[in-house]
mmCIF file of C-alpha atoms in Angstrom:
data_model
loop_
_atom_site.group_PDB
_atom_site.id
_atom_site.type_symbol
_atom_site.label_atom_id
_atom_site.label_comp_id
_atom_site.label_asym_id
_atom_site.label_seq_id
_atom_site.Cartn_x
_atom_site.Cartn_y
_atom_site.Cartn_z
ATOM 1 C CA MET A 1 -0.013 0.022 -0.002
ATOM 2 C CA VAL A 2 1.920 3.014 -1.278
ATOM 3 C CA LEU A 3 1.067 6.663 -0.619
ATOM 4 C CA GLY A 4 2.386 9.028 -3.326
ATOM 5 C CA ILE A 5 2.993 12.777 -2.884
ATOM 6 C CA GLU A 6 3.379 15.251 -5.741
ATOM 7 C CA SER A 7 4.256 18.962 -5.270
ATOM 8 C CA SER A 8 6.581 19.913 -8.127
ATOM 9 C CA CYS A 9 4.595 22.884 -9.434
ATOM 10 C CA ASP A 10 1.118 24.205 -8.714
ATOM 11 C CA GLU A 11 -0.777 20.968 -7.845
ATOM 12 C CA THR A 12 -0.635 19.295 -4.463
ATOM 13 C CA GLY A 13 -1.407 15.625 -5.046
ATOM 14 C CA ALA A 14 -1.790 12.553 -2.918
ATOM 15 C CA GLY A 15 -2.577 9.100 -4.307
ATOM 16 C CA ILE A 16 -2.669 5.535 -2.982
ATOM 17 C CA VAL A 17 -1.779 2.506 -5.079
ATOM 18 C CA GLN A 18 -1.674 -1.169 -4.203
ATOM 19 C CA ASP A 19 -0.336 -3.812 -6.621
ATOM 20 C CA GLY A 20 -0.901 -1.551 -9.634
ATOM 21 C CA LYS A 21 -4.466 -0.597 -8.645
ATOM 22 C CA LEU A 22 -5.425 2.948 -7.874
ATOM 23 C CA LEU A 23 -7.307 3.173 -4.609
ATOM 24 C CA ALA A 24 -7.633 6.944 -4.292
ATOM 25 C CA HIS A 25 -6.214 10.184 -5.459
ATOM 26 C CA VAL A 26 -6.850 13.819 -4.570
ATOM 27 C CA VAL A 27 -5.439 16.981 -6.168
ATOM 28 C CA ALA A 28 -5.558 20.550 -4.909
ATOM 29 C CA SER A 29 -4.565 23.170 -7.468
ATOM 30 C CA SER A 30 -3.369 26.720 -6.859
ATOM 31 C CA MET A 31 -3.863 27.594 -10.503
ATOM 32 C CA ASP A 32 -6.450 30.290 -9.804
ATOM 33 C CA GLU A 33 -3.961 32.086 -7.586
ATOM 34 C CA HIS A 34 -1.454 32.242 -10.437
ATOM 35 C CA ALA A 35 -3.901 33.159 -13.227
ATOM 36 C CA ARG A 36 -3.667 36.930 -12.713
ATOM 37 C CA PHE A 37 0.101 36.737 -13.171
ATOM 38 C CA GLY A 38 -0.172 34.708 -16.362
ATOM 39 C CA GLY A 39 2.005 31.921 -15.038
ATOM 40 C CA VAL A 40 3.130 30.067 -11.899
ATOM 41 C CA VAL A 41 4.702 32.168 -9.176
ATOM 42 C CA PRO A 42 7.048 29.879 -7.181
ATOM 43 C CA GLU A 43 6.507 31.501 -3.793
ATOM 44 C CA ILE A 44 2.715 31.367 -4.124
ATOM 45 C CA ALA A 45 2.923 27.723 -5.200
ATOM 46 C CA ALA A 46 5.060 26.787 -2.192
ATOM 47 C CA ARG A 47 2.698 28.480 0.250
ATOM 48 C CA ALA A 48 -0.297 26.811 -1.397
ATOM 49 C CA HIS A 49 1.360 23.424 -0.892
ATOM 50 C CA LEU A 50 1.789 24.184 2.803
ATOM 51 C CA HIS A 51 -1.934 24.856 3.167
ATOM 52 C CA ALA A 52 -3.101 21.942 1.020
ATOM 53 C CA PHE A 53 -0.765 19.155 2.089
ATOM 54 C CA ASN A 54 -2.544 17.812 5.194
ATOM 55 C CA PRO A 55 -6.113 18.098 3.816
ATOM 56 C CA VAL A 56 -5.143 16.369 0.552
ATOM 57 C CA VAL A 57 -3.408 13.460 2.307
ATOM 58 C CA ARG A 58 -6.306 13.100 4.745
ATOM 59 C CA GLN A 59 -8.853 13.044 1.917
ATOM 60 C CA ALA A 60 -6.851 10.399 -0.034
ATOM 61 C CA LEU A 61 -6.694 8.158 3.041
ATOM 62 C CA ASP A 62 -10.398 8.667 3.714
ATOM 63 C CA ARG A 63 -11.392 7.814 0.156
ATOM 64 C CA ALA A 64 -9.341 4.617 0.301
ATOM 65 C CA GLY A 65 -10.792 3.780 3.689
ATOM 66 C CA LEU A 66 -7.383 3.648 5.277
ATOM 67 C CA ARG A 67 -5.431 5.047 8.195
ATOM 68 C CA LEU A 68 -1.811 6.110 8.029
ATOM 69 C CA LYS A 69 -0.663 3.055 9.958
ATOM 70 C CA GLN A 70 -1.940 0.858 7.108
ATOM 71 C CA ILE A 71 0.415 2.478 4.576
ATOM 72 C CA ASP A 72 3.441 0.319 3.707
ATOM 73 C CA ALA A 73 5.573 2.953 1.940
ATOM 74 C CA VAL A 74 5.618 6.635 0.938
ATOM 75 C CA ALA A 75 6.820 7.861 -2.427
ATOM 76 C CA VAL A 76 7.442 11.517 -3.190
ATOM 77 C CA THR A 77 8.557 13.685 -6.130
ATOM 78 C CA THR A 78 12.139 14.819 -5.459
ATOM 79 C CA GLY A 79 12.650 16.524 -8.834
ATOM 80 C CA PRO A 80 12.550 18.192 -11.235
ATOM 81 C CA GLY A 81 10.309 21.116 -10.356
ATOM 82 C CA LEU A 82 10.195 24.358 -8.372
ATOM 83 C CA SER A 83 12.621 24.129 -5.503
ATOM 84 C CA GLY A 84 10.364 25.550 -2.802
ATOM 85 C CA ALA A 85 7.409 23.484 -3.931
ATOM 86 C CA LEU A 86 9.441 20.299 -3.952
ATOM 87 C CA GLN A 87 10.781 21.045 -0.478
ATOM 88 C CA VAL A 88 7.247 21.283 0.968
ATOM 89 C CA GLY A 89 6.239 17.909 -0.505
ATOM 90 C CA LEU A 90 9.446 16.198 0.557
ATOM 91 C CA ALA A 91 9.275 17.547 4.124
ATOM 92 C CA GLY A 92 5.689 16.308 4.427
ATOM 93 C CA ALA A 93 6.477 12.937 2.942
ATOM 94 C CA LYS A 94 9.460 12.461 5.310
ATOM 95 C CA THR A 95 7.206 13.272 8.234
ATOM 96 C CA LEU A 96 4.597 10.724 7.174
ATOM 97 C CA ALA A 97 7.164 8.003 6.490
ATOM 98 C CA TYR A 98 8.843 8.616 9.857
ATOM 99 C CA ALA A 99 5.518 8.684 11.749
ATOM 100 C CA ALA A 100 4.299 5.487 10.092
ATOM 101 C CA GLY A 101 7.686 3.748 10.363
ATOM 102 C CA VAL A 102 7.751 2.900 6.656
ATOM 103 C CA PRO A 103 10.304 3.322 3.857
ATOM 104 C CA LEU A 104 10.488 6.457 1.731
ATOM 105 C CA TYR A 105 11.139 6.472 -2.023
ATOM 106 C CA GLY A 106 12.269 9.480 -4.065
ATOM 107 C CA VAL A 107 10.699 9.579 -7.538
ATOM 108 C CA HIS A 108 11.555 11.466 -10.723
ATOM 109 C CA HIS A 109 8.549 13.546 -11.733
ATOM 110 C CA LEU A 110 8.645 12.497 -15.394
ATOM 111 C CA ALA A 111 8.824 8.814 -14.514
ATOM 112 C CA GLY A 112 5.613 9.448 -12.631
ATOM 113 C CA HIS A 113 3.915 10.676 -15.805
ATOM 114 C CA VAL A 114 5.038 7.473 -17.573
ATOM 115 C CA ALA A 115 3.739 5.282 -14.738
ATOM 116 C CA ALA A 116 0.367 7.048 -14.760
ATOM 117 C CA ASP A 117 -0.561 5.024 -17.795
ATOM 118 C CA THR A 118 -0.139 1.725 -15.882
ATOM 119 C CA LEU A 119 -3.023 2.722 -13.575
ATOM 120 C CA GLU A 120 -5.378 2.612 -16.586
ATOM 121 C CA HIS A 121 -3.847 0.102 -19.015
ATOM 122 C CA GLY A 122 -1.692 -2.188 -16.885
ATOM 123 C CA PRO A 123 2.070 -2.928 -17.149
ATOM 124 C CA LEU A 124 4.104 -1.052 -19.710
ATOM 125 C CA PRO A 125 5.036 -3.010 -22.854
ATOM 126 C CA ASP A 126 8.755 -3.701 -23.167
ATOM 127 C CA PRO A 127 9.863 -1.716 -25.111
ATOM 128 C CA CYS A 128 7.608 1.304 -25.673
ATOM 129 C CA VAL A 129 8.056 4.841 -26.907
ATOM 130 C CA VAL A 130 6.786 7.504 -24.522
ATOM 131 C CA LEU A 131 5.920 11.060 -25.573
ATOM 132 C CA ILE A 132 5.891 13.310 -22.467
ATOM 133 C CA VAL A 133 4.346 16.631 -23.309
ATOM 134 C CA SER A 134 3.450 19.259 -20.723
ATOM 135 C CA GLY A 135 3.892 22.871 -19.754
ATOM 136 C CA GLY A 136 7.488 22.380 -18.815
ATOM 137 C CA HIS A 137 8.593 19.241 -20.666
ATOM 138 C CA THR A 138 8.456 17.839 -24.164
ATOM 139 C CA SER A 139 10.474 14.625 -24.514
ATOM 140 C CA LEU A 140 10.585 11.374 -26.461
ATOM 141 C CA LEU A 141 11.745 8.350 -24.460
ATOM 142 C CA LEU A 142 12.481 4.720 -25.117
ATOM 143 C CA VAL A 143 11.332 2.797 -22.053
ATOM 144 C CA ARG A 144 11.941 -0.852 -21.243
ATOM 145 C CA ASP A 145 11.642 -1.750 -17.574
ATOM 146 C CA LEU A 146 10.709 1.576 -16.011
ATOM 147 C CA VAL A 147 12.225 0.936 -12.542
ATOM 148 C CA ARG A 148 15.010 -1.509 -13.335
ATOM 149 C CA GLU A 149 16.650 -0.149 -16.482
ATOM 150 C CA PRO A 150 17.897 3.264 -17.542
ATOM 151 C CA ILE A 151 15.500 5.394 -19.590
ATOM 152 C CA LEU A 152 16.817 6.347 -23.018
ATOM 153 C CA HIS A 153 16.208 9.972 -24.054
ATOM 154 C CA LEU A 154 15.636 10.081 -27.802
ATOM 155 C CA GLY A 155 14.957 13.823 -27.913
ATOM 156 C CA ASP A 156 13.843 16.825 -25.894
ATOM 157 C CA THR A 157 12.692 20.337 -26.585
ATOM 158 C CA LEU A 158 15.495 22.767 -27.330
ATOM 159 C CA ASP A 159 13.545 25.765 -25.988
ATOM 160 C CA ASP A 160 9.852 26.171 -25.159
ATOM 161 C CA ALA A 161 7.861 23.093 -24.248
ATOM 162 C CA ALA A 162 4.572 22.537 -26.102
ATOM 163 C CA GLY A 163 2.450 23.561 -23.107
ATOM 164 C CA GLU A 164 4.568 26.664 -22.626
ATOM 165 C CA CYS A 165 3.951 27.580 -26.257
ATOM 166 C CA PHE A 166 0.189 27.281 -25.668
ATOM 167 C CA ASP A 167 0.381 29.453 -22.557
ATOM 168 C CA LYS A 168 2.371 32.244 -24.267
ATOM 169 C CA VAL A 169 0.255 32.306 -27.453
ATOM 170 C CA ALA A 170 -2.938 32.253 -25.374
ATOM 171 C CA ARG A 171 -1.767 35.444 -23.668
ATOM 172 C CA ILE A 172 -1.010 37.018 -27.072
ATOM 173 C CA LEU A 173 -4.503 36.139 -28.256
ATOM 174 C CA GLY A 174 -6.155 37.503 -25.072
ATOM 175 C CA LEU A 175 -7.124 34.080 -23.768
ATOM 176 C CA PRO A 176 -6.942 33.163 -20.062
ATOM 177 C CA TYR A 177 -4.305 31.166 -18.225
ATOM 178 C CA PRO A 178 -3.710 28.238 -18.376
ATOM 179 C CA GLY A 179 -3.319 28.528 -22.142
ATOM 180 C CA GLY A 180 -3.627 24.888 -23.126
ATOM 181 C CA PRO A 181 -7.284 24.383 -22.210
ATOM 182 C CA ALA A 182 -8.129 27.911 -23.443
ATOM 183 C CA ILE A 183 -6.546 27.246 -26.863
ATOM 184 C CA ASP A 184 -8.367 23.919 -27.055
ATOM 185 C CA ARG A 185 -11.734 25.526 -26.320
ATOM 186 C CA ALA A 186 -11.207 28.402 -28.791
ATOM 187 C CA ALA A 187 -10.055 25.987 -31.512
ATOM 188 C CA ARG A 188 -13.409 24.238 -31.644
ATOM 189 C CA ASP A 189 -14.860 27.084 -33.674
ATOM 190 C CA GLY A 190 -11.772 27.645 -35.868
ATOM 191 C CA ASP A 191 -10.298 26.390 -39.112
ATOM 192 C CA PRO A 192 -6.982 24.553 -38.564
ATOM 193 C CA LYS A 193 -5.957 25.387 -42.162
ATOM 194 C CA ALA A 194 -6.657 29.115 -41.866
ATOM 195 C CA VAL A 195 -3.081 29.991 -40.928
ATOM 196 C CA ALA A 196 0.037 28.296 -42.322
ATOM 197 C CA PHE A 197 2.067 28.111 -39.125
ATOM 198 C CA PRO A 198 5.500 26.429 -39.405
ATOM 199 C CA ARG A 199 6.343 22.854 -38.328
ATOM 200 C CA PRO A 200 9.658 23.327 -36.477
ATOM 201 C CA LEU A 201 12.515 20.798 -36.954
ATOM 202 C CA THR A 202 10.665 18.666 -39.499
ATOM 203 C CA ARG A 203 12.845 19.355 -42.543
ATOM 204 C CA PRO A 204 15.283 16.740 -43.914
ATOM 205 C CA GLY A 205 18.507 16.928 -41.958
ATOM 206 C CA ASP A 206 16.882 18.179 -38.749
ATOM 207 C CA ASP A 207 17.183 16.157 -35.564
ATOM 208 C CA PRO A 208 14.327 13.675 -35.983
ATOM 209 C CA TYR A 209 13.445 13.533 -32.279
ATOM 210 C CA ALA A 210 14.208 17.063 -31.027
ATOM 211 C CA PHE A 211 11.470 19.661 -30.531
ATOM 212 C CA SER A 212 11.418 23.460 -30.712
ATOM 213 C CA PHE A 213 8.318 25.576 -30.169
ATOM 214 C CA SER A 214 9.831 29.022 -29.633
ATOM 215 C CA GLY A 215 9.699 29.842 -33.340
ATOM 216 C CA LEU A 216 6.102 28.680 -33.583
ATOM 217 C CA LYS A 217 5.209 30.970 -30.695
ATOM 218 C CA THR A 218 6.949 33.876 -32.505
ATOM 219 C CA ALA A 219 5.123 33.083 -35.749
ATOM 220 C CA ALA A 220 1.781 33.237 -33.928
ATOM 221 C CA ALA A 221 2.767 36.552 -32.312
ATOM 222 C CA ARG A 222 3.672 38.097 -35.666
ATOM 223 C CA TRP A 223 0.433 36.849 -37.208
ATOM 224 C CA ALA A 224 -1.553 38.488 -34.436
ATOM 225 C CA GLU A 225 0.497 41.671 -34.661
ATOM 226 C CA LYS A 226 -0.161 42.047 -38.395
ATOM 227 C CA HIS A 227 -3.888 41.951 -37.779
ATOM 228 C CA ARG A 228 -3.643 44.587 -35.006
ATOM 229 C CA GLN A 229 -1.481 46.841 -37.150
ATOM 230 C CA ARG A 230 -4.390 46.915 -39.611
ATOM 231 C CA GLY A 231 -6.655 47.965 -36.787
ATOM 232 C CA GLU A 232 -8.441 44.663 -36.420
ATOM 233 C CA GLU A 233 -8.397 41.903 -33.856
ATOM 234 C CA PRO A 234 -7.013 38.585 -35.045
ATOM 235 C CA PRO A 235 -9.513 35.740 -35.611
ATOM 236 C CA VAL A 236 -8.776 33.951 -32.338
ATOM 237 C CA ALA A 237 -10.586 30.700 -33.167
ATOM 238 C CA ASP A 238 -8.677 30.243 -36.435
ATOM 239 C CA GLY A 239 -5.362 31.127 -34.809
ATOM 240 C CA ALA A 240 -5.976 28.707 -31.962
ATOM 241 C CA ALA A 241 -7.036 25.904 -34.291
ATOM 242 C CA ALA A 242 -4.044 26.424 -36.605
ATOM 243 C CA LEU A 243 -1.599 26.572 -33.644
ATOM 244 C CA GLN A 244 -3.072 23.451 -32.093
ATOM 245 C CA GLU A 245 -2.862 21.597 -35.396
ATOM 246 C CA ALA A 246 0.815 22.597 -35.868
ATOM 247 C CA VAL A 247 1.757 21.430 -32.338
ATOM 248 C CA ALA A 248 -0.135 18.141 -32.684
ATOM 249 C CA ASP A 249 1.341 17.528 -36.120
ATOM 250 C CA VAL A 250 4.945 17.940 -34.922
ATOM 251 C CA LEU A 251 4.446 15.897 -31.759
ATOM 252 C CA THR A 252 2.769 12.933 -33.412
ATOM 253 C CA ARG A 253 4.972 12.978 -36.514
ATOM 254 C CA LYS A 254 8.120 12.658 -34.416
ATOM 255 C CA ALA A 255 6.613 10.134 -32.026
ATOM 256 C CA LEU A 256 5.580 7.851 -34.864
ATOM 257 C CA ALA A 257 9.005 8.194 -36.457
ATOM 258 C CA ALA A 258 10.620 7.037 -33.206
ATOM 259 C CA CYS A 259 8.284 3.992 -33.087
ATOM 260 C CA ARG A 260 9.176 3.128 -36.662
ATOM 261 C CA ASP A 261 12.921 3.655 -36.235
ATOM 262 C CA TYR A 262 13.134 1.554 -33.064
ATOM 263 C CA ASP A 263 10.606 -1.078 -34.232
ATOM 264 C CA VAL A 264 8.309 -0.329 -31.278
ATOM 265 C CA LYS A 265 4.630 -1.263 -31.462
ATOM 266 C CA THR A 266 3.269 0.859 -28.606
ATOM 267 C CA LEU A 267 3.208 4.636 -28.212
ATOM 268 C CA ILE A 268 2.288 6.133 -24.829
ATOM 269 C CA VAL A 269 1.378 9.819 -24.660
ATOM 270 C CA VAL A 270 1.423 11.393 -21.166
ATOM 271 C CA GLY A 271 1.550 14.784 -19.496
ATOM 272 C CA GLY A 272 -0.812 17.724 -19.352
ATOM 273 C CA VAL A 273 -0.861 18.378 -23.110
ATOM 274 C CA ALA A 274 -1.961 14.740 -23.624
ATOM 275 C CA ALA A 275 -5.357 16.095 -22.623
ATOM 276 C CA ASN A 276 -5.453 18.292 -25.766
ATOM 277 C CA SER A 277 -8.201 17.105 -28.093
ATOM 278 C CA GLN A 278 -6.251 17.526 -31.354
ATOM 279 C CA VAL A 279 -3.171 15.803 -29.980
ATOM 280 C CA ARG A 280 -5.363 12.848 -29.093
ATOM 281 C CA VAL A 281 -7.260 12.792 -32.398
ATOM 282 C CA LEU A 282 -4.139 13.020 -34.551
ATOM 283 C CA ALA A 283 -2.244 10.466 -32.469
ATOM 284 C CA GLU A 284 -5.159 8.025 -32.764
ATOM 285 C CA ARG A 285 -5.405 8.498 -36.538
ATOM 286 C CA ARG A 286 -1.720 8.167 -37.228
ATOM 287 C CA CYS A 287 -1.192 5.237 -34.881
ATOM 288 C CA ALA A 288 -4.111 3.374 -36.470
ATOM 289 C CA SER A 289 -2.645 3.957 -39.968
ATOM 290 C CA ALA A 290 0.791 2.700 -38.807
ATOM 291 C CA GLY A 291 -0.459 -0.301 -36.852
ATOM 292 C CA ILE A 292 0.819 1.156 -33.576
ATOM 293 C CA GLU A 293 -1.028 0.684 -30.290
ATOM 294 C CA LEU A 294 -1.772 4.046 -28.666
ATOM 295 C CA ARG A 295 -2.087 4.380 -24.896
ATOM 296 C CA VAL A 296 -3.123 7.650 -23.268
ATOM 297 C CA PRO A 297 -4.139 7.922 -19.583
ATOM 298 C CA PRO A 298 -7.514 9.393 -18.674
ATOM 299 C CA MET A 299 -7.692 13.169 -18.358
ATOM 300 C CA THR A 300 -7.501 13.109 -14.575
ATOM 301 C CA LEU A 301 -4.133 11.344 -14.682
ATOM 302 C CA CYS A 302 -2.591 13.459 -17.429
ATOM 303 C CA THR A 303 -1.897 16.536 -15.264
ATOM 304 C CA ASP A 304 0.334 16.410 -12.164
ATOM 305 C CA ASN A 305 -1.053 14.136 -9.444
ATOM 306 C CA GLY A 306 0.045 11.983 -6.519
ATOM 307 C CA ALA A 307 -1.344 8.805 -8.054
ATOM 308 C CA MET A 308 1.379 8.721 -10.656
ATOM 309 C CA ILE A 309 4.057 9.056 -7.982
ATOM 310 C CA ALA A 310 2.411 6.284 -5.964
ATOM 311 C CA ALA A 311 2.432 4.140 -9.091
ATOM 312 C CA VAL A 312 6.216 4.482 -9.380
ATOM 313 C CA GLY A 313 6.611 3.833 -5.662
ATOM 314 C CA ASP A 314 4.504 0.684 -6.017
ATOM 315 C CA LEU A 315 6.730 -0.550 -8.867
ATOM 316 C CA LEU A 316 9.863 0.238 -6.843
ATOM 317 C CA VAL A 317 8.607 -1.650 -3.802
ATOM 318 C CA ARG A 318 7.610 -4.707 -5.855
ATOM 319 C CA SER A 319 11.004 -4.689 -7.634
ATOM 320 C CA GLY A 320 12.871 -4.760 -4.339
ATOM 321 C CA ALA A 321 14.468 -1.372 -4.848
ATOM 322 C CA GLU A 322 16.358 0.258 -2.015
ATOM 323 C CA PRO A 323 14.418 3.063 -0.302
ATOM 324 C CA ALA A 324 15.829 6.556 0.039
ATOM 325 C CA PRO A 325 17.501 7.659 3.271
ATOM 326 C CA LEU A 326 15.650 10.259 5.324
ATOM 327 C CA THR A 327 18.478 12.677 4.386
ATOM 328 C CA VAL A 328 17.294 12.634 0.770
ATOM 329 C CA SER A 329 17.099 16.105 -0.777
ATOM 330 C CA VAL A 330 15.489 17.611 -3.901
ATOM 331 C CA ASP A 331 16.979 18.206 -7.343
ATOM 332 C CA PRO A 332 14.961 20.911 -9.164
ATOM 333 C CA SER A 333 16.711 20.254 -12.500
ATOM 334 C CA ALA A 334 17.205 16.485 -12.268
ATOM 335 C CA PRO A 335 17.796 14.737 -15.623
ATOM 336 C CA LEU A 336 15.680 11.650 -16.249
ATOM 337 C CA GLU A 337 17.906 8.598 -16.096
ATOM 338 C CA TYR A 338 16.085 6.345 -13.627
ATOM 339 C CA ALA A 339 12.653 6.393 -12.130
ATOM 340 C CA SER A 340 14.129 6.424 -8.627
ATOM 341 C CA LEU A 341 15.590 9.783 -7.710
ATOM 342 C CA THR A 342 17.376 10.094 -4.355
ATOM 343 C CA PRO A 343 19.704 13.116 -4.425
ATOM 344 C CA LEU A 344 21.537 13.840 -1.211
ATOM 345 C CA PRO A 345 22.511 17.262 0.169
ATOM 346 C CA ALA A 346 25.932 18.533 -0.790
ATOM 347 C CA THR A 347 28.600 17.994 1.820
ATOM 348 C CA PRO A 348 29.088 21.310 3.657
ATOM 349 C CA VAL A 349 32.384 23.009 2.927
ATOM 350 C CA LYS A 350 34.336 23.702 6.094
ATOM 351 C CA ILE A 351 35.975 27.127 6.098
ATOM 352 C CA PRO A 352 39.217 27.178 8.102
#
């Protein structure tokens, strides 16, 4: 029985998993507190985690019909993420593990997104290609055994992540934060072919697995600016639909290329942008044409949550992995090499 804690950004999450089955998960978001700033403010996020931590854990235990003494292990995100936010979650998780007398496991946030799919579709195929796409990350991975073998990075974004591109263009178009859902809603009434936005890094000779969305963001900004210079507002629905189509095209094109090049028969799409309707539609269509199985977690497991961290913790426990020491620290910029992440504090330098 593993309790998972997630606090890397603006969601405080607690989830409980036993033998690959999700028993409960609760998420408290501070998104509304950040909306007026147009993005996440780290100090506000950290304070929100402090207020939400105990109620979220209590609700998760109540929904599972459990008490803390019935928990067998605690798993917590130790990176990457906002330093202050991570520190709040880790401090709380250490307290719970110590109070319950159970082992603590440090988990890489992105491995959590990968494991979220197991809660809906069962064990990950070996191998599989995973497309992680969110506000802060856009990566293509080759995954075999998630908790026993190293994770191979095929490609990452060179600048803006896909979700970051949505957020920035939404602000340009006068849409609310967070930009991803706002772009998706606006696009329903638009024509995806109305604007010929570029497809970054898709020309012959480009890195086949790398992503770049900064130029696409700039192209959208210039398109909107040209309309305003003529004294008219840009057609928001068309711009949103065309932007969404460009992002979905690049993401799915590169993901399918990775499946083909590595002879992999399963593509898993995870992260907050996996909730985007056009990403899902285009991924389904292209996977069906290529004979590739597509797995996407349900919407509630796409965004940050404690259930995905509990899922990794559950896999670590069942694999016999060593728990983290209670001196484990956080690593806000941790690279994804293994699902288990147990960074330790730097040794203090003694000044003579």
